[in-house]
Amino acid sequence: MNQRRPVVLGISGSLRKPSTNTRLLSFIGGMMPETVAFHMHDDLAALPHFNPDLDLDHVQEDEAVHTWRAQLKAADAIIICTPEYARGVPGSLKNALDWVVSSGEFVGMPTAIISASPHPDGGAIALHSLTLTLKMMSAVIPDEASLSIPFASKIVGADGLVTDPGTLSLLNNLVCALNQAI
Ligand code: FNR
């Protein structure tokens, strides 16, 4: 029988083309076992600003919102990799999350979260804030699937590869913890 492979959806909190976080996410995608399918959502910028007036049953769903929700619904696990902006979660990522508070796609969803920053604290404040938001939405974040990566511009090479043994070990633990939670 042809069984469907579990889908892991990667979401980068950076819209920048040469983003460290997006490159790191691709790298992690390559670490996934062959038993899962890894896809990236790459269109957070298409989402309109969240407005509860547009989030009602009788209002026609915006196409970008529909696609965003459908991709989350089709996923069995999520990995979010984000920079920190001004000591917080980037607005485009927070906006995307606001669109799924009431529709509930994150409820019970195994979710790994990473903040990667060139700064020594690795964007830990944004990671903490993201944790609060996702827990409020009832996402499941395994202990080893939450990670701040400092000095990320050195850790993630221009070729998108990570070679630092300590970081590789943490990423490996994160991938294992997420797959166990699926
Ligand atoms: C930043 N950056 C940053 N870094 C950090 O660790 N804490 C912060 O509060 C901020 N604030 C901030 C604000 C703005 C407006 C910018 C443009 C940048 C630096 C940020 O971590 C760095 O640019 C990363 O390389 C961004 O991630 P990507 O786009 O490379 O994935």
PDB file of C-alpha atoms and ligand atoms in Angstrom:
ATOM      1  CA  MET A   1       0.000   0.000   0.000  1.00  0.00           C
ATOM      2  CA  ASN A   2       1.251   3.505  -0.865  1.00  0.00           C
ATOM      3  CA  GLN A   3       1.425   5.416   2.435  1.00  0.00           C
ATOM      4  CA  ARG A   4       1.575   9.210   2.444  1.00  0.00           C
ATOM      5  CA  ARG A   5       4.840  10.558   3.880  1.00  0.00           C
ATOM      6  CA  PRO A   6       4.420  13.027   6.796  1.00  0.00           C
ATOM      7  CA  VAL A   7       4.934  16.614   5.631  1.00  0.00           C
ATOM      8  CA  VAL A   8       7.221  19.034   7.488  1.00  0.00           C
ATOM      9  CA  LEU A   9       6.646  22.668   6.533  1.00  0.00           C
ATOM     10  CA  GLY A  10       9.532  25.137   6.905  1.00  0.00           C
ATOM     11  CA  ILE A  11       8.727  28.807   7.524  1.00  0.00           C
ATOM     12  CA  SER A  12      11.390  31.508   7.470  1.00  0.00           C
ATOM     13  CA  GLY A  13      10.711  34.702   9.391  1.00  0.00           C
ATOM     14  CA  SER A  14      12.966  36.637   6.999  1.00  0.00           C
ATOM     15  CA  LEU A  15      11.819  37.985   3.635  1.00  0.00           C
ATOM     16  CA  ARG A  16      15.405  38.756   2.552  1.00  0.00           C
ATOM     17  CA  LYS A  17      16.640  36.820  -0.477  1.00  0.00           C
ATOM     18  CA  PRO A  18      20.114  36.113   1.002  1.00  0.00           C
ATOM     19  CA  SER A  19      18.614  35.424   4.464  1.00  0.00           C
ATOM     20  CA  THR A  20      20.722  33.420   6.920  1.00  0.00           C
ATOM     21  CA  ASN A  21      17.542  31.998   8.448  1.00  0.00           C
ATOM     22  CA  THR A  22      16.177  30.821   5.091  1.00  0.00           C
ATOM     23  CA  ARG A  23      19.520  29.194   4.215  1.00  0.00           C
ATOM     24  CA  LEU A  24      19.585  27.509   7.629  1.00  0.00           C
ATOM     25  CA  LEU A  25      16.041  26.240   7.106  1.00  0.00           C
ATOM     26  CA  SER A  26      17.021  24.714   3.740  1.00  0.00           C
ATOM     27  CA  PHE A  27      19.987  23.067   5.407  1.00  0.00           C
ATOM     28  CA  ILE A  28      17.725  21.582   8.096  1.00  0.00           C
ATOM     29  CA  GLY A  29      15.372  20.393   5.346  1.00  0.00           C
ATOM     30  CA  GLY A  30      18.320  18.414   3.971  1.00  0.00           C
ATOM     31  CA  MET A  31      18.810  16.786   7.394  1.00  0.00           C
ATOM     32  CA  MET A  32      15.279  15.369   7.419  1.00  0.00           C
ATOM     33  CA  PRO A  33      14.956  11.593   7.091  1.00  0.00           C
ATOM     34  CA  GLU A  34      13.687  10.295   3.741  1.00  0.00           C
ATOM     35  CA  THR A  35      10.554   9.132   5.504  1.00  0.00           C
ATOM     36  CA  VAL A  36       9.262  12.727   5.595  1.00  0.00           C
ATOM     37  CA  ALA A  37       8.620  15.290   2.849  1.00  0.00           C
ATOM     38  CA  PHE A  38      10.027  18.776   3.536  1.00  0.00           C
ATOM     39  CA  HIS A  39       8.502  21.881   1.900  1.00  0.00           C
ATOM     40  CA  MET A  40       9.070  25.582   2.486  1.00  0.00           C
ATOM     41  CA  HIS A  41       6.361  28.225   2.660  1.00  0.00           C
ATOM     42  CA  ASP A  42       7.876  31.228   0.905  1.00  0.00           C
ATOM     43  CA  ASP A  43       5.080  33.744   0.598  1.00  0.00           C
ATOM     44  CA  LEU A  44       4.523  35.422   3.971  1.00  0.00           C
ATOM     45  CA  ALA A  45       4.811  38.764   2.166  1.00  0.00           C
ATOM     46  CA  ALA A  46       1.625  38.027   0.196  1.00  0.00           C
ATOM     47  CA  LEU A  47      -0.542  38.006   3.326  1.00  0.00           C
ATOM     48  CA  PRO A  48      -2.624  41.112   3.994  1.00  0.00           C
ATOM     49  CA  HIS A  49      -2.347  42.845   7.361  1.00  0.00           C
ATOM     50  CA  PHE A  50      -4.362  40.851   9.852  1.00  0.00           C
ATOM     51  CA  ASN A  51      -7.741  42.411  10.537  1.00  0.00           C
ATOM     52  CA  PRO A  52     -10.328  40.540  12.656  1.00  0.00           C
ATOM     53  CA  ASP A  53     -13.083  42.185  10.559  1.00  0.00           C
ATOM     54  CA  LEU A  54     -11.838  40.095   7.586  1.00  0.00           C
ATOM     55  CA  ASP A  55     -11.599  36.899   9.631  1.00  0.00           C
ATOM     56  CA  LEU A  56     -15.295  36.072   9.879  1.00  0.00           C
ATOM     57  CA  ASP A  57     -17.243  33.133   8.422  1.00  0.00           C
ATOM     58  CA  HIS A  58     -19.334  35.344   6.132  1.00  0.00           C
ATOM     59  CA  VAL A  59     -16.306  37.140   4.632  1.00  0.00           C
ATOM     60  CA  GLN A  60     -14.692  35.628   1.515  1.00  0.00           C
ATOM     61  CA  GLU A  61     -11.219  34.332   2.473  1.00  0.00           C
ATOM     62  CA  ASP A  62      -8.299  36.158   0.854  1.00  0.00           C
ATOM     63  CA  GLU A  63      -6.389  33.849  -1.564  1.00  0.00           C
ATOM     64  CA  ALA A  64      -3.033  34.248   0.206  1.00  0.00           C
ATOM     65  CA  VAL A  65      -4.682  33.566   3.586  1.00  0.00           C
ATOM     66  CA  HIS A  66      -6.401  30.510   2.098  1.00  0.00           C
ATOM     67  CA  THR A  67      -3.070  29.158   0.756  1.00  0.00           C
ATOM     68  CA  TRP A  68      -1.293  29.838   4.066  1.00  0.00           C
ATOM     69  CA  ARG A  69      -3.960  28.026   6.073  1.00  0.00           C
ATOM     70  CA  ALA A  70      -4.139  25.132   3.581  1.00  0.00           C
ATOM     71  CA  GLN A  71      -0.359  24.582   3.711  1.00  0.00           C
ATOM     72  CA  LEU A  72      -0.435  24.521   7.502  1.00  0.00           C
ATOM     73  CA  LYS A  73      -3.417  22.138   7.516  1.00  0.00           C
ATOM     74  CA  ALA A  74      -1.584  19.779   5.150  1.00  0.00           C
ATOM     75  CA  ALA A  75       1.506  19.730   7.399  1.00  0.00           C
ATOM     76  CA  ASP A  76       2.276  17.176  10.114  1.00  0.00           C
ATOM     77  CA  ALA A  77       4.995  19.313  11.700  1.00  0.00           C
ATOM     78  CA  ILE A  78       6.413  22.823  11.330  1.00  0.00           C
ATOM     79  CA  ILE A  79       9.884  24.342  11.614  1.00  0.00           C
ATOM     80  CA  ILE A  80      10.105  28.107  12.043  1.00  0.00           C
ATOM     81  CA  CYS A  81      13.484  29.775  11.653  1.00  0.00           C
ATOM     82  CA  THR A  82      13.475  33.503  12.304  1.00  0.00           C
ATOM     83  CA  PRO A  83      15.635  36.552  12.867  1.00  0.00           C
ATOM     84  CA  GLU A  84      14.964  38.971  15.718  1.00  0.00           C
ATOM     85  CA  TYR A  85      13.934  42.502  14.741  1.00  0.00           C
ATOM     86  CA  ALA A  86      14.071  45.247  17.375  1.00  0.00           C
ATOM     87  CA  ARG A  87      13.938  42.667  20.179  1.00  0.00           C
ATOM     88  CA  GLY A  88      10.847  40.991  18.768  1.00  0.00           C
ATOM     89  CA  VAL A  89       9.442  38.612  16.162  1.00  0.00           C
ATOM     90  CA  PRO A  90       9.540  40.138  12.635  1.00  0.00           C
ATOM     91  CA  GLY A  91       6.196  41.756  11.792  1.00  0.00           C
ATOM     92  CA  SER A  92       5.591  39.597   8.708  1.00  0.00           C
ATOM     93  CA  LEU A  93       5.880  36.380  10.748  1.00  0.00           C
ATOM     94  CA  LYS A  94       3.741  37.684  13.622  1.00  0.00           C
ATOM     95  CA  ASN A  95       1.142  38.829  11.069  1.00  0.00           C
ATOM     96  CA  ALA A  96       1.073  35.335   9.521  1.00  0.00           C
ATOM     97  CA  LEU A  97       0.600  33.767  12.967  1.00  0.00           C
ATOM     98  CA  ASP A  98      -2.208  36.196  13.827  1.00  0.00           C
ATOM     99  CA  TRP A  99      -4.106  34.899  10.758  1.00  0.00           C
ATOM    100  CA  VAL A 100      -4.262  31.389  12.248  1.00  0.00           C
ATOM    101  CA  VAL A 101      -5.148  32.130  15.882  1.00  0.00           C
ATOM    102  CA  SER A 102      -8.881  31.654  15.333  1.00  0.00           C
ATOM    103  CA  SER A 103      -8.662  29.027  12.562  1.00  0.00           C
ATOM    104  CA  GLY A 104      -6.501  26.832  14.840  1.00  0.00           C
ATOM    105  CA  GLU A 105      -3.996  25.231  12.441  1.00  0.00           C
ATOM    106  CA  PHE A 106      -1.310  25.174  15.153  1.00  0.00           C
ATOM    107  CA  VAL A 107      -3.431  23.335  17.735  1.00  0.00           C
ATOM    108  CA  GLY A 108      -1.474  20.177  18.681  1.00  0.00           C
ATOM    109  CA  MET A 109       1.036  20.828  15.859  1.00  0.00           C
ATOM    110  CA  PRO A 110       4.590  19.554  16.563  1.00  0.00           C
ATOM    111  CA  THR A 111       6.641  22.725  16.019  1.00  0.00           C
ATOM    112  CA  ALA A 112      10.390  23.374  16.106  1.00  0.00           C
ATOM    113  CA  ILE A 113      11.563  26.962  16.533  1.00  0.00           C
ATOM    114  CA  ILE A 114      14.928  28.559  15.866  1.00  0.00           C
ATOM    115  CA  SER A 115      16.150  32.120  16.095  1.00  0.00           C
ATOM    116  CA  ALA A 116      19.394  32.803  14.259  1.00  0.00           C
ATOM    117  CA  SER A 117      21.202  36.105  14.628  1.00  0.00           C
ATOM    118  CA  PRO A 118      24.687  37.511  14.139  1.00  0.00           C
ATOM    119  CA  HIS A 119      24.456  38.790  17.743  1.00  0.00           C
ATOM    120  CA  PRO A 120      25.808  36.844  20.753  1.00  0.00           C
ATOM    121  CA  ASP A 121      22.356  36.104  22.251  1.00  0.00           C
ATOM    122  CA  GLY A 122      21.112  34.542  18.995  1.00  0.00           C
ATOM    123  CA  GLY A 123      17.810  36.431  18.983  1.00  0.00           C
ATOM    124  CA  ALA A 124      16.741  34.817  22.275  1.00  0.00           C
ATOM    125  CA  ILE A 125      14.131  37.493  23.031  1.00  0.00           C
ATOM    126  CA  ALA A 126      12.348  36.893  19.709  1.00  0.00           C
ATOM    127  CA  LEU A 127      12.507  33.139  20.374  1.00  0.00           C
ATOM    128  CA  HIS A 128      10.906  33.656  23.789  1.00  0.00           C
ATOM    129  CA  SER A 129       8.183  35.837  22.311  1.00  0.00           C
ATOM    130  CA  LEU A 130       7.543  33.300  19.525  1.00  0.00           C
ATOM    131  CA  THR A 131       7.276  30.559  22.163  1.00  0.00           C
ATOM    132  CA  LEU A 132       4.620  32.526  24.051  1.00  0.00           C
ATOM    133  CA  THR A 133       2.601  33.083  20.857  1.00  0.00           C
ATOM    134  CA  LEU A 134       2.782  29.456  19.712  1.00  0.00           C
ATOM    135  CA  LYS A 135       1.956  28.056  23.159  1.00  0.00           C
ATOM    136  CA  MET A 136      -1.043  30.381  23.320  1.00  0.00           C
ATOM    137  CA  MET A 137      -2.074  28.780  20.011  1.00  0.00           C
ATOM    138  CA  SER A 138      -1.586  25.282  21.573  1.00  0.00           C
ATOM    139  CA  ALA A 139       1.358  24.262  19.381  1.00  0.00           C
ATOM    140  CA  VAL A 140       3.516  21.428  20.770  1.00  0.00           C
ATOM    141  CA  ILE A 141       7.175  22.493  21.074  1.00  0.00           C
ATOM    142  CA  PRO A 142       9.412  19.585  22.174  1.00  0.00           C
ATOM    143  CA  ASP A 143      12.162  20.608  24.652  1.00  0.00           C
ATOM    144  CA  GLU A 144      15.037  19.965  22.248  1.00  0.00           C
ATOM    145  CA  ALA A 145      13.226  21.635  19.347  1.00  0.00           C
ATOM    146  CA  SER A 146      13.777  25.204  20.535  1.00  0.00           C
ATOM    147  CA  LEU A 147      17.110  26.775  19.690  1.00  0.00           C
ATOM    148  CA  SER A 148      18.860  30.163  19.534  1.00  0.00           C
ATOM    149  CA  ILE A 149      21.843  30.277  17.196  1.00  0.00           C
ATOM    150  CA  PRO A 150      24.300  33.134  17.907  1.00  0.00           C
ATOM    151  CA  PHE A 151      26.928  34.362  15.436  1.00  0.00           C
ATOM    152  CA  ALA A 152      24.700  32.894  12.721  1.00  0.00           C
ATOM    153  CA  SER A 153      26.384  34.798   9.883  1.00  0.00           C
ATOM    154  CA  LYS A 154      29.549  32.792  10.667  1.00  0.00           C
ATOM    155  CA  ILE A 155      27.788  29.505  11.541  1.00  0.00           C
ATOM    156  CA  VAL A 156      25.784  29.374   8.284  1.00  0.00           C
ATOM    157  CA  GLY A 157      28.166  29.564   5.332  1.00  0.00           C
ATOM    158  CA  ALA A 158      27.456  31.537   2.151  1.00  0.00           C
ATOM    159  CA  ASP A 159      26.927  28.121   0.551  1.00  0.00           C
ATOM    160  CA  GLY A 160      24.186  27.446   3.137  1.00  0.00           C
ATOM    161  CA  LEU A 161      26.170  24.738   4.882  1.00  0.00           C
ATOM    162  CA  VAL A 162      26.678  24.377   8.639  1.00  0.00           C
ATOM    163  CA  THR A 163      29.942  22.718   9.647  1.00  0.00           C
ATOM    164  CA  ASP A 164      30.318  23.723  13.324  1.00  0.00           C
ATOM    165  CA  PRO A 165      30.108  20.403  15.242  1.00  0.00           C
ATOM    166  CA  GLY A 166      28.277  21.889  18.274  1.00  0.00           C
ATOM    167  CA  THR A 167      25.577  23.476  16.099  1.00  0.00           C
ATOM    168  CA  LEU A 168      25.255  20.331  13.966  1.00  0.00           C
ATOM    169  CA  SER A 169      24.671  18.289  17.106  1.00  0.00           C
ATOM    170  CA  LEU A 170      21.962  20.703  18.340  1.00  0.00           C
ATOM    171  CA  LEU A 171      20.275  20.684  14.912  1.00  0.00           C
ATOM    172  CA  ASN A 172      20.386  16.908  14.837  1.00  0.00           C
ATOM    173  CA  ASN A 173      18.689  16.763  18.253  1.00  0.00           C
ATOM    174  CA  LEU A 174      16.071  19.231  17.028  1.00  0.00           C
ATOM    175  CA  VAL A 175      15.305  17.147  13.911  1.00  0.00           C
ATOM    176  CA  CYS A 176      15.057  13.958  16.010  1.00  0.00           C
ATOM    177  CA  ALA A 177      12.820  15.610  18.639  1.00  0.00           C
ATOM    178  CA  LEU A 178      10.499  16.977  15.956  1.00  0.00           C
ATOM    179  CA  ASN A 179      10.250  13.659  14.108  1.00  0.00           C
ATOM    180  CA  GLN A 180       9.535  11.816  17.337  1.00  0.00           C
ATOM    181  CA  ALA A 181       6.682  14.248  18.016  1.00  0.00           C
ATOM    182  CA  ILE A 182       5.010  13.585  14.632  1.00  0.00           C
TER     183      ILE A 182
HETATM  184  C1  FNR B   1      18.085  43.578  13.121  1.00  0.00           C
HETATM  185  N1  FNR B   1      18.928  42.631  13.681  1.00  0.00           N
HETATM  186  C2  FNR B   1      18.748  42.267  15.013  1.00  0.00           C
HETATM  187  N2  FNR B   1      19.409  41.178  15.543  1.00  0.00           N
HETATM  188  C3  FNR B   1      19.211  40.797  16.831  1.00  0.00           C
HETATM  189  O1  FNR B   1      19.803  39.822  17.277  1.00  0.00           O
HETATM  190  N3  FNR B   1      18.342  41.504  17.613  1.00  0.00           N
HETATM  191  C4  FNR B   1      17.630  42.575  17.173  1.00  0.00           C
HETATM  192  O2  FNR B   1      16.849  43.147  17.919  1.00  0.00           O
HETATM  193  C5  FNR B   1      17.828  42.972  15.824  1.00  0.00           C
HETATM  194  N4  FNR B   1      17.126  44.019  15.294  1.00  0.00           N
HETATM  195  C6  FNR B   1      17.187  44.291  13.958  1.00  0.00           C
HETATM  196  C7  FNR B   1      16.345  45.252  13.397  1.00  0.00           C
HETATM  197  C8  FNR B   1      16.362  45.483  12.029  1.00  0.00           C
HETATM  198  C9  FNR B   1      15.429  46.497  11.441  1.00  0.00           C
HETATM  199  C10 FNR B   1      17.258  44.761  11.194  1.00  0.00           C
HETATM  200  C11 FNR B   1      17.260  44.976   9.701  1.00  0.00           C
HETATM  201  C12 FNR B   1      18.111  43.835  11.731  1.00  0.00           C
HETATM  202  C13 FNR B   1      19.958  41.965  12.879  1.00  0.00           C
HETATM  203  C14 FNR B   1      19.457  40.702  12.251  1.00  0.00           C
HETATM  204  O3  FNR B   1      19.582  39.650  13.193  1.00  0.00           O
HETATM  205  C15 FNR B   1      20.304  40.368  11.020  1.00  0.00           C
HETATM  206  O4  FNR B   1      20.117  41.356  10.034  1.00  0.00           O
HETATM  207  C16 FNR B   1      19.996  38.986  10.471  1.00  0.00           C
HETATM  208  O5  FNR B   1      20.960  38.639   9.525  1.00  0.00           O
HETATM  209  C17 FNR B   1      18.649  38.940   9.848  1.00  0.00           C
HETATM  210  O6  FNR B   1      18.332  37.613   9.528  1.00  0.00           O
HETATM  211  P1  FNR B   1      18.311  37.077   8.023  1.00  0.00           P
HETATM  212  O7  FNR B   1      17.480  38.042   7.212  1.00  0.00           O
HETATM  213  O8  FNR B   1      19.746  37.049   7.545  1.00  0.00           O
HETATM  214  O9  FNR B   1      17.725  35.723   8.123  1.00  0.00           O
END
